[in-house]
PDB file of C-alpha atoms in Angstrom:
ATOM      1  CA  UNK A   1    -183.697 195.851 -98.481  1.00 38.00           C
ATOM      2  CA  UNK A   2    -184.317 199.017-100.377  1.00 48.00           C
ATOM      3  CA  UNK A   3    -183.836 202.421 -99.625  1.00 60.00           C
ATOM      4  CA  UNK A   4    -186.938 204.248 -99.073  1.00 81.00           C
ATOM      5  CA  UNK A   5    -185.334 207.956 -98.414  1.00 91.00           C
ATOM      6  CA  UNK A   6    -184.200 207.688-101.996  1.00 95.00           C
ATOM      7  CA  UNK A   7    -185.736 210.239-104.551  1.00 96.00           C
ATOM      8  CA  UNK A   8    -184.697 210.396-107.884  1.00 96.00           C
ATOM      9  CA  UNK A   9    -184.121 214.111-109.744  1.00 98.00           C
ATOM     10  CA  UNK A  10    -185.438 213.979-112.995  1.00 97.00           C
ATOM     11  CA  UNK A  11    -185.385 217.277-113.905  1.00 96.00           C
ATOM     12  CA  UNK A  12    -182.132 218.831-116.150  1.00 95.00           C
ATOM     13  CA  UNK A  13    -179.082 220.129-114.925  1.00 95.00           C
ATOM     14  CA  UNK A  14    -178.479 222.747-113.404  1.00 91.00           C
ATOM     15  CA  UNK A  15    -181.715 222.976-111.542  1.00 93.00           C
ATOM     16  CA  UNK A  16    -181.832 218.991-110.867  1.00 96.00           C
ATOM     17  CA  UNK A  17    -178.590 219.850-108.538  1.00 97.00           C
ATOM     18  CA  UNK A  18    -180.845 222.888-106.651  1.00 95.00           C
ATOM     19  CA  UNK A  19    -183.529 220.357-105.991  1.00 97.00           C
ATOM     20  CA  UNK A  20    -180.670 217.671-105.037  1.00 98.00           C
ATOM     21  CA  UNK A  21    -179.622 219.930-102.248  1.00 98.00           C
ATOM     22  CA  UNK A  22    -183.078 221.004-101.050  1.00 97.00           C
ATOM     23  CA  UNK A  23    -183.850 217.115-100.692  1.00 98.00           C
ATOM     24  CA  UNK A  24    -181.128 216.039 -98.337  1.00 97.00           C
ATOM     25  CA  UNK A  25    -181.773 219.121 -96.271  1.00 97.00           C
ATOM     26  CA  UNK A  26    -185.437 217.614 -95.999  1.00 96.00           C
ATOM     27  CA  UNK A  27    -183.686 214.013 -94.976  1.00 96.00           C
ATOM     28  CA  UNK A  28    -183.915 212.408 -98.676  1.00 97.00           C
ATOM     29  CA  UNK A  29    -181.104 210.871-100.673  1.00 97.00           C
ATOM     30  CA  UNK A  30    -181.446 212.749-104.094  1.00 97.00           C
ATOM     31  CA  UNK A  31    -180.458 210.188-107.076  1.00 97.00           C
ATOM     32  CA  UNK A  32    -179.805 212.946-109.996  1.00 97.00           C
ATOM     33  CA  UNK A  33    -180.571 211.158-113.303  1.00 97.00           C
ATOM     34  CA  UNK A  34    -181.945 213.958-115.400  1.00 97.00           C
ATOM     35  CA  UNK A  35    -184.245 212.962-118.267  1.00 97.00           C
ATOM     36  CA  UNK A  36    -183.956 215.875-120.064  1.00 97.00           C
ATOM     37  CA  UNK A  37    -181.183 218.005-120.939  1.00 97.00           C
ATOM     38  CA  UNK A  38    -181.394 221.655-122.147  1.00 96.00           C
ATOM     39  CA  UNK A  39    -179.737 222.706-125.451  1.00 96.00           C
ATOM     40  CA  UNK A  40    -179.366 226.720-125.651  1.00 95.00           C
ATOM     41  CA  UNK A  41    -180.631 227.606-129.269  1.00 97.00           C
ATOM     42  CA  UNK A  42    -178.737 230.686-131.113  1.00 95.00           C
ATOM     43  CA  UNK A  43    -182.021 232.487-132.849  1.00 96.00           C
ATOM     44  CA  UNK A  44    -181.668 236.186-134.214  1.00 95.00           C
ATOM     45  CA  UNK A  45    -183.247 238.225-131.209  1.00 93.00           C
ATOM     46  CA  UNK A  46    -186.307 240.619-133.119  1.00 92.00           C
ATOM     47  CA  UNK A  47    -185.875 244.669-133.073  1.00 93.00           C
ATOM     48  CA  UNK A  48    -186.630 244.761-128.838  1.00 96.00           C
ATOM     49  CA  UNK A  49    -187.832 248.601-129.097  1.00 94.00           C
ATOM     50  CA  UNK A  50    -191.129 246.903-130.442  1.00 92.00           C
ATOM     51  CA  UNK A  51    -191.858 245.243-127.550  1.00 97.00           C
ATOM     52  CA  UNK A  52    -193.277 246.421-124.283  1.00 98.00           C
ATOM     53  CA  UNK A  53    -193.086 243.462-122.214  1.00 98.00           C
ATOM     54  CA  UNK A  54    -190.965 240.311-122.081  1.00 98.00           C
ATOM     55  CA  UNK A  55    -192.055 237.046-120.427  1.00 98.00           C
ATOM     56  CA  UNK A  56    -190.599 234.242-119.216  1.00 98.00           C
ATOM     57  CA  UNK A  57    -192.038 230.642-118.250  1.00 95.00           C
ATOM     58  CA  UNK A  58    -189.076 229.238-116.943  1.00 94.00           C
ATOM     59  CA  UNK A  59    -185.076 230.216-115.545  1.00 95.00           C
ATOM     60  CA  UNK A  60    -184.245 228.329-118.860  1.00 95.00           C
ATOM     61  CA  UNK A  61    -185.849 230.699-120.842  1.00 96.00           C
ATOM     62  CA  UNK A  62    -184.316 233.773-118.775  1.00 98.00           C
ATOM     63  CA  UNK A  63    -180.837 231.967-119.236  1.00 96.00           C
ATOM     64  CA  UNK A  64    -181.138 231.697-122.855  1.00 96.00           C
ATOM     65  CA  UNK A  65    -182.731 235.323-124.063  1.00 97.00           C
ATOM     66  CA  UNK A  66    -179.738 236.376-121.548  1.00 97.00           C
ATOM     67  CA  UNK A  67    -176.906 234.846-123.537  1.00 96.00           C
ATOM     68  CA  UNK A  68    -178.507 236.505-126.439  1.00 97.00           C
ATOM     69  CA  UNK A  69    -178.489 240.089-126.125  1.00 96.00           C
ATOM     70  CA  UNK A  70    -177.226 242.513-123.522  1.00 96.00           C
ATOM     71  CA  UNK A  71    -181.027 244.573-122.997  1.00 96.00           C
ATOM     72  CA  UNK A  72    -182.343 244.039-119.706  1.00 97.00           C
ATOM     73  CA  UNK A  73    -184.159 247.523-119.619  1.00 97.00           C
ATOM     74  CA  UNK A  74    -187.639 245.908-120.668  1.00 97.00           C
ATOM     75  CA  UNK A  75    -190.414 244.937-118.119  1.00 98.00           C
ATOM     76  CA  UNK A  76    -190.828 241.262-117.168  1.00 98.00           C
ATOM     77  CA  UNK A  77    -193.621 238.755-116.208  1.00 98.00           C
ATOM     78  CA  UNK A  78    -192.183 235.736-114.791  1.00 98.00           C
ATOM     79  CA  UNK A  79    -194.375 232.419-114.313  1.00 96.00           C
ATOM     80  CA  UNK A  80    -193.524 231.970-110.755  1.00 93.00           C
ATOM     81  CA  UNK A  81    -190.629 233.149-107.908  1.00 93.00           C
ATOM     82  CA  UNK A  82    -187.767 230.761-109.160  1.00 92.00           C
ATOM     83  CA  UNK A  83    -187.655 232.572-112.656  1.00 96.00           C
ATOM     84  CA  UNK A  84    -188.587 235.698-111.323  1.00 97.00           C
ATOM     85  CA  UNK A  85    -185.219 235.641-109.081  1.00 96.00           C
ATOM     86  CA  UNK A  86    -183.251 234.476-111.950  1.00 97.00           C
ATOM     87  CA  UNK A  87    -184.445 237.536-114.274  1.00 98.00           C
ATOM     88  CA  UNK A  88    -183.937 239.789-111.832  1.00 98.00           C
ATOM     89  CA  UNK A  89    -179.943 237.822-111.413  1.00 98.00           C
ATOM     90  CA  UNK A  90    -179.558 238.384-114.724  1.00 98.00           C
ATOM     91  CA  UNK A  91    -180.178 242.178-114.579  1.00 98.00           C
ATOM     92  CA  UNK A  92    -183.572 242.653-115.124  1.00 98.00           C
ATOM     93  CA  UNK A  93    -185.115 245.451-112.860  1.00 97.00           C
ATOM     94  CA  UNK A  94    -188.542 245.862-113.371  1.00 98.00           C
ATOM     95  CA  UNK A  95    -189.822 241.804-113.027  1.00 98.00           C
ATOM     96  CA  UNK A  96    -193.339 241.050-111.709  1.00 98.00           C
ATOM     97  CA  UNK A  97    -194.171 237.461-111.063  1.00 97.00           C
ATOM     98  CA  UNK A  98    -197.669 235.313-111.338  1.00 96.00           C
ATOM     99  CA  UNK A  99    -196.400 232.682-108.239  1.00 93.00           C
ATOM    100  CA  UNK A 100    -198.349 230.363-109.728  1.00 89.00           C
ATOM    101  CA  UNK A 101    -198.825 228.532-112.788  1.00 89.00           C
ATOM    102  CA  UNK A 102    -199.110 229.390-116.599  1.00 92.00           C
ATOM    103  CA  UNK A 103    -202.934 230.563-115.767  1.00 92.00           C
ATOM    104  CA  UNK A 104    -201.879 232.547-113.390  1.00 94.00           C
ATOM    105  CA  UNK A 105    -199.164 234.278-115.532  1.00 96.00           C
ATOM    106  CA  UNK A 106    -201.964 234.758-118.129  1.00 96.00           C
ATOM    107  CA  UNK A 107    -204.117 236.678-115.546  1.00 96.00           C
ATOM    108  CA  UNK A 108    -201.210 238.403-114.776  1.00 97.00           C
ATOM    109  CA  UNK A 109    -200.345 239.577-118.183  1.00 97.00           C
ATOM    110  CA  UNK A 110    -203.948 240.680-119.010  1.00 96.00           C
ATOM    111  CA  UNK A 111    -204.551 242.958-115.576  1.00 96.00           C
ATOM    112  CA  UNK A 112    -201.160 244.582-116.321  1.00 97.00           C
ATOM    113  CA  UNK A 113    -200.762 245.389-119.942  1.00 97.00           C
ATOM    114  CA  UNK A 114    -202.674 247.476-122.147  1.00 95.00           C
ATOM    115  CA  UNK A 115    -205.061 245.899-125.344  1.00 93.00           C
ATOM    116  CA  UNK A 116    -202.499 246.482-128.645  1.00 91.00           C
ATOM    117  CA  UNK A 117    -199.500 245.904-126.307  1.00 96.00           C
ATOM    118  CA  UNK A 118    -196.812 243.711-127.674  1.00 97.00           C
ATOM    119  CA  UNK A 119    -194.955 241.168-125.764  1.00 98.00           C
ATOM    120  CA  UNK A 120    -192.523 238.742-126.486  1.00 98.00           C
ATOM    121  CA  UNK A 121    -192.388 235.309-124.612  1.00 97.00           C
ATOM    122  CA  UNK A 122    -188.979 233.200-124.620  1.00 97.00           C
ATOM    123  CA  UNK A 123    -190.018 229.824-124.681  1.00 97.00           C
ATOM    124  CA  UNK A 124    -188.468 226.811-125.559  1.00 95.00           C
ATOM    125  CA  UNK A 125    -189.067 224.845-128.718  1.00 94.00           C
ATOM    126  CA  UNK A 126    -191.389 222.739-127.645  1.00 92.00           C
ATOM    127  CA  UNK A 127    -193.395 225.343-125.195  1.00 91.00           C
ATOM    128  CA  UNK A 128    -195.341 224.379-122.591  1.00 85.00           C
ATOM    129  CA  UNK A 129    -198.352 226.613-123.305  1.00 88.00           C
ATOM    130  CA  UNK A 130    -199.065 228.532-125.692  1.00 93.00           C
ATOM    131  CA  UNK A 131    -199.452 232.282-124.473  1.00 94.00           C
ATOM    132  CA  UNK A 132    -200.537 233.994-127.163  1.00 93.00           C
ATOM    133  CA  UNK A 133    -203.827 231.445-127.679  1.00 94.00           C
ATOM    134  CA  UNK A 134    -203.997 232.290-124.053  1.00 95.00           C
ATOM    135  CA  UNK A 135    -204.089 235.888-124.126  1.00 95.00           C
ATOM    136  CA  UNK A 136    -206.756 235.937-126.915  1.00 92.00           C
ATOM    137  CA  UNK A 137    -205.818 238.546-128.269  1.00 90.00           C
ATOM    138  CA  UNK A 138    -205.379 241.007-124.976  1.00 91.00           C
ATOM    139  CA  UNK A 139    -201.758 241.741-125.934  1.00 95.00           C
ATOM    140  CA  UNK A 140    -199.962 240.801-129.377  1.00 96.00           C
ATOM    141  CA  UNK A 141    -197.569 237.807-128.493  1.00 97.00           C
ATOM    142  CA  UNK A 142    -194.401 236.979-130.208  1.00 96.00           C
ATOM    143  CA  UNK A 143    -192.627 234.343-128.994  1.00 96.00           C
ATOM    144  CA  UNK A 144    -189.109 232.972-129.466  1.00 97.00           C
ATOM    145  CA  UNK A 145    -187.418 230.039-128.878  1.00 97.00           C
ATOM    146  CA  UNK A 146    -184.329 230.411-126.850  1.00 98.00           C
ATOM    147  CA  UNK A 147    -183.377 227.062-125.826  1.00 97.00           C
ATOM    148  CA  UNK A 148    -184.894 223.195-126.105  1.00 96.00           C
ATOM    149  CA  UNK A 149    -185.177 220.013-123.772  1.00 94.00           C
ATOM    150  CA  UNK A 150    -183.957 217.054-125.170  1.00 95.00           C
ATOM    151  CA  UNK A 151    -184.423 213.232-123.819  1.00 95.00           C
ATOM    152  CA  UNK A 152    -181.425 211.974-122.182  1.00 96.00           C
ATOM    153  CA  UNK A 153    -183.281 208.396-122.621  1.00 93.00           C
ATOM    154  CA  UNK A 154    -181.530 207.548-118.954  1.00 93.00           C
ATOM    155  CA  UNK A 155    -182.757 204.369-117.188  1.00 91.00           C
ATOM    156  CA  UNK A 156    -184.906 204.743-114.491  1.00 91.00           C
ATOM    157  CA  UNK A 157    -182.875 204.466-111.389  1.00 92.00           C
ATOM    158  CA  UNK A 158    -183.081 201.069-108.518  1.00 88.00           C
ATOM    159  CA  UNK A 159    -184.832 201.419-105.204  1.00 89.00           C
ATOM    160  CA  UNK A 160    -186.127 204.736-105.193  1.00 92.00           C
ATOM    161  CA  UNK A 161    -189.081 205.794-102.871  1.00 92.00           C
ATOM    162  CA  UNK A 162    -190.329 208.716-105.184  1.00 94.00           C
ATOM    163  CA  UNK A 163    -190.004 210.523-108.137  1.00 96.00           C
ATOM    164  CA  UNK A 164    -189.858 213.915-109.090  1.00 97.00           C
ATOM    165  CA  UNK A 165    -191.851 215.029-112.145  1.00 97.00           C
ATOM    166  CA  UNK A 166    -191.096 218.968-112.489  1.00 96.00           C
ATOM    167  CA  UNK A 167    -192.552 219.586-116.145  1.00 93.00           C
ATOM    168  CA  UNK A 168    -194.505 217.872-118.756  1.00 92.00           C
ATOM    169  CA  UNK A 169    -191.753 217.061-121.099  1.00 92.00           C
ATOM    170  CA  UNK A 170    -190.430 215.360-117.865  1.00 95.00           C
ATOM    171  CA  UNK A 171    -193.378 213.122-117.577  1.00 94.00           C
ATOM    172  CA  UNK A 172    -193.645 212.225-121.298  1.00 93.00           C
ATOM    173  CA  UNK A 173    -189.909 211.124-121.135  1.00 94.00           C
ATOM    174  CA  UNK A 174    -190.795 208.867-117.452  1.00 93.00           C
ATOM    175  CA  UNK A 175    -194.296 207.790-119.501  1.00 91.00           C
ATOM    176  CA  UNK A 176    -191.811 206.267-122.328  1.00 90.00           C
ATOM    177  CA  UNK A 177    -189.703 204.021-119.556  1.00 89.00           C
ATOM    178  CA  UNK A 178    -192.734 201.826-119.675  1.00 81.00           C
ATOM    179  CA  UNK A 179    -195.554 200.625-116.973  1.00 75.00           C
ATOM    180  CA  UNK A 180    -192.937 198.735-115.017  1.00 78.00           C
ATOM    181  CA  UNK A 181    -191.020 201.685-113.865  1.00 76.00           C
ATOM    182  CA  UNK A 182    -194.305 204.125-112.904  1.00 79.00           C
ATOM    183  CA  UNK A 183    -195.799 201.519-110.642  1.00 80.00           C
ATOM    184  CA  UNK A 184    -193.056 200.548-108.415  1.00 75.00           C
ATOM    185  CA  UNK A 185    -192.793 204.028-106.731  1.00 85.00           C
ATOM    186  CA  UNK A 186    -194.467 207.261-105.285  1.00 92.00           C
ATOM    187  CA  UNK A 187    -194.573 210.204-107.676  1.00 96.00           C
ATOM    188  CA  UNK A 188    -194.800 213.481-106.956  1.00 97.00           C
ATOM    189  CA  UNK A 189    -195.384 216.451-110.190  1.00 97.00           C
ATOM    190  CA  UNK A 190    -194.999 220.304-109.711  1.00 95.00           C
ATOM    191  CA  UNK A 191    -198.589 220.564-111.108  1.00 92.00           C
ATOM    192  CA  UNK A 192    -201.458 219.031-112.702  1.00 91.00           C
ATOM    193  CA  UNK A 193    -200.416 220.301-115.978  1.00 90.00           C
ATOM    194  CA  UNK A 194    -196.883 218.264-115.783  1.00 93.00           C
ATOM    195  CA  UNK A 195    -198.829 215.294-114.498  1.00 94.00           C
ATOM    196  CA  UNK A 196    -200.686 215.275-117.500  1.00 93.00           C
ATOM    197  CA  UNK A 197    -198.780 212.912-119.959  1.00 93.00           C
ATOM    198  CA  UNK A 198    -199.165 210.067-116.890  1.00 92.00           C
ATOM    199  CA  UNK A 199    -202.654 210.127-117.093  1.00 88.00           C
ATOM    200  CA  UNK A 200    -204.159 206.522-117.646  1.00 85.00           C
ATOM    201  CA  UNK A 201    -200.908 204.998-116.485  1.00 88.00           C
ATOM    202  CA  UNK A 202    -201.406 202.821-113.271  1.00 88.00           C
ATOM    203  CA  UNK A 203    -199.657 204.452-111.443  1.00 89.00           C
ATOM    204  CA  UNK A 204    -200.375 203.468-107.600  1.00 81.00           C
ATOM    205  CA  UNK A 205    -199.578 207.017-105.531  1.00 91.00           C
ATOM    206  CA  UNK A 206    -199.649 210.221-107.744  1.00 94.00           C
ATOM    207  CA  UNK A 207    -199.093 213.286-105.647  1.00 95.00           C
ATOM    208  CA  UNK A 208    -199.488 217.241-106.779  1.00 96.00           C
ATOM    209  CA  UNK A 209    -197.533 220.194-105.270  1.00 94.00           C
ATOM    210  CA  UNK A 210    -199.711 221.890-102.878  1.00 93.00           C
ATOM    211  CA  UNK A 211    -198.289 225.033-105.366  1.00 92.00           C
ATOM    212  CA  UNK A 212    -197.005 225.281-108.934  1.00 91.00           C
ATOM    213  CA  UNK A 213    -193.787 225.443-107.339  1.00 92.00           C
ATOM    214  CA  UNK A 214    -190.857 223.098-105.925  1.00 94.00           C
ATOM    215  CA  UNK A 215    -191.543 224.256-103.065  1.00 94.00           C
ATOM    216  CA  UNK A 216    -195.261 223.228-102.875  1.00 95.00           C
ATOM    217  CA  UNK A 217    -193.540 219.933-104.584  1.00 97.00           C
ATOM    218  CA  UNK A 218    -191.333 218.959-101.638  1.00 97.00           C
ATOM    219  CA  UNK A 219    -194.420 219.915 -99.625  1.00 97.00           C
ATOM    220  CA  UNK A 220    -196.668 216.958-100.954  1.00 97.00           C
ATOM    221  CA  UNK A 221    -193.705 215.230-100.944  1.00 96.00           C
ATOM    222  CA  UNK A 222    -193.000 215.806 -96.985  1.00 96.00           C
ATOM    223  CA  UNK A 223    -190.345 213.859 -95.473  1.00 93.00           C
ATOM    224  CA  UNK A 224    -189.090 210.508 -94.955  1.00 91.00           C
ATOM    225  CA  UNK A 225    -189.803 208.271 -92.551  1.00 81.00           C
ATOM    226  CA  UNK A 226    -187.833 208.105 -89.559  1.00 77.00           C
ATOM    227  CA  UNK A 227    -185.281 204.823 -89.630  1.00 64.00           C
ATOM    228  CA  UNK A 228    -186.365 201.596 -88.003  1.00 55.00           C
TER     229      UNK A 228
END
């Protein structure tokens, strides 16, 4: 009989180890089998005393701009409270977070900087939005690509009650192990926006996080069933 307390981690390392050990404090037996795996990229980091504002859409993107260059003495906006906490680890003083998702980062952006502003979003190659559509013109963006998610084109796991779907490129990389492997279990995305590539797959039980957060992710997903 299968497992149903497993959950696999598809998310890259390190973070798919964070969410590992938040899952078996909820009860669940994590099965980390990233599908992506982040590459840090070595671009040359623009003249910063231009900017006013940096921004960040993930801890990747913190991470990377990090490695990069020693300033940490510009302003941040941070997507949500796991980035914000690793730009203010990283040195970062002044850091103001959406909690939310990439609309609410937007919002953010436009109620606190001034029209002719410049900001520079670290991104990865493949963003996930892009900010400076967005922003319409509010702020001038410039964005940079500090770091890029590859496929790890890992098999889909055995017996697993759920799945965890934290980011688009996530679900276009589950989307490409075929119908077989999307139907057979529950899974759960960080938000509509990484759900988004499974659209008009059948998949069976397709759950949101109550907040574009892992948090509100482990929410929906709750926890396992007691043992029979």
């Amino acid at each position: 009989m299968s497992d149903r307390r497993r959950v696999w981690v598809t998310r890259a390392e390190p973070g798919a180890s964070r969410t590992a050990g938040r899952l078996r404090a909820m009860g669940w037996e994590p099965v980390v089998q990233p599908l992506l795996a982040i590459r840090p990229l070595s671009p040359a980091v623009p003249e910063l005393e231009g900017f006013d504002a940096l921004v960040f859409t993930s801890r990747n993107g913190v991470s990377g701009f990090a490695a990069l260059t020693p300033r940490r003495d510009l302003r941040v906006f941070a997507v949500g409270a796991a980035t914000a906490q690793a730009a203010s680890e990283a040195g970062f003083s002044d850091v103001q977070s959406a909690d939310g998702a990439v609309d609410d980062l937007v919002a953010l952006i436009a109620r606190e900087m001034q029209p002719g502003e410049r900001l520079l979003a670290l991104v990865a190659r493949q963003p996930v939005a892009d900010l400076a559509t967005l922003l319409n013109g509010r702020v001038q963006v410039e964005t940079l690509a500090v770091y890029e998610a590859v496929e790890t084109k890992a098999d889909a796991p055995e017996d697993v009650a759920a799945i965890l779907i934290h980011s688009p490129r996530a679900a276009v990389a589950l989307a490409g192990l075929g119908v077989k492997t999307v139907q057979q279990c529950r899974i759960v995305a960080i938000s509509a926006q990484a759900a988004a590539p499974l659209q008009g797959l059948p998949i069976a039980d397709l759950s949101i996080g109550t907040h574009p957060s892992e948090t509100g992710m482990l929410e929906a997903l709750g926890k396992p069933a007691p043992a029979v």
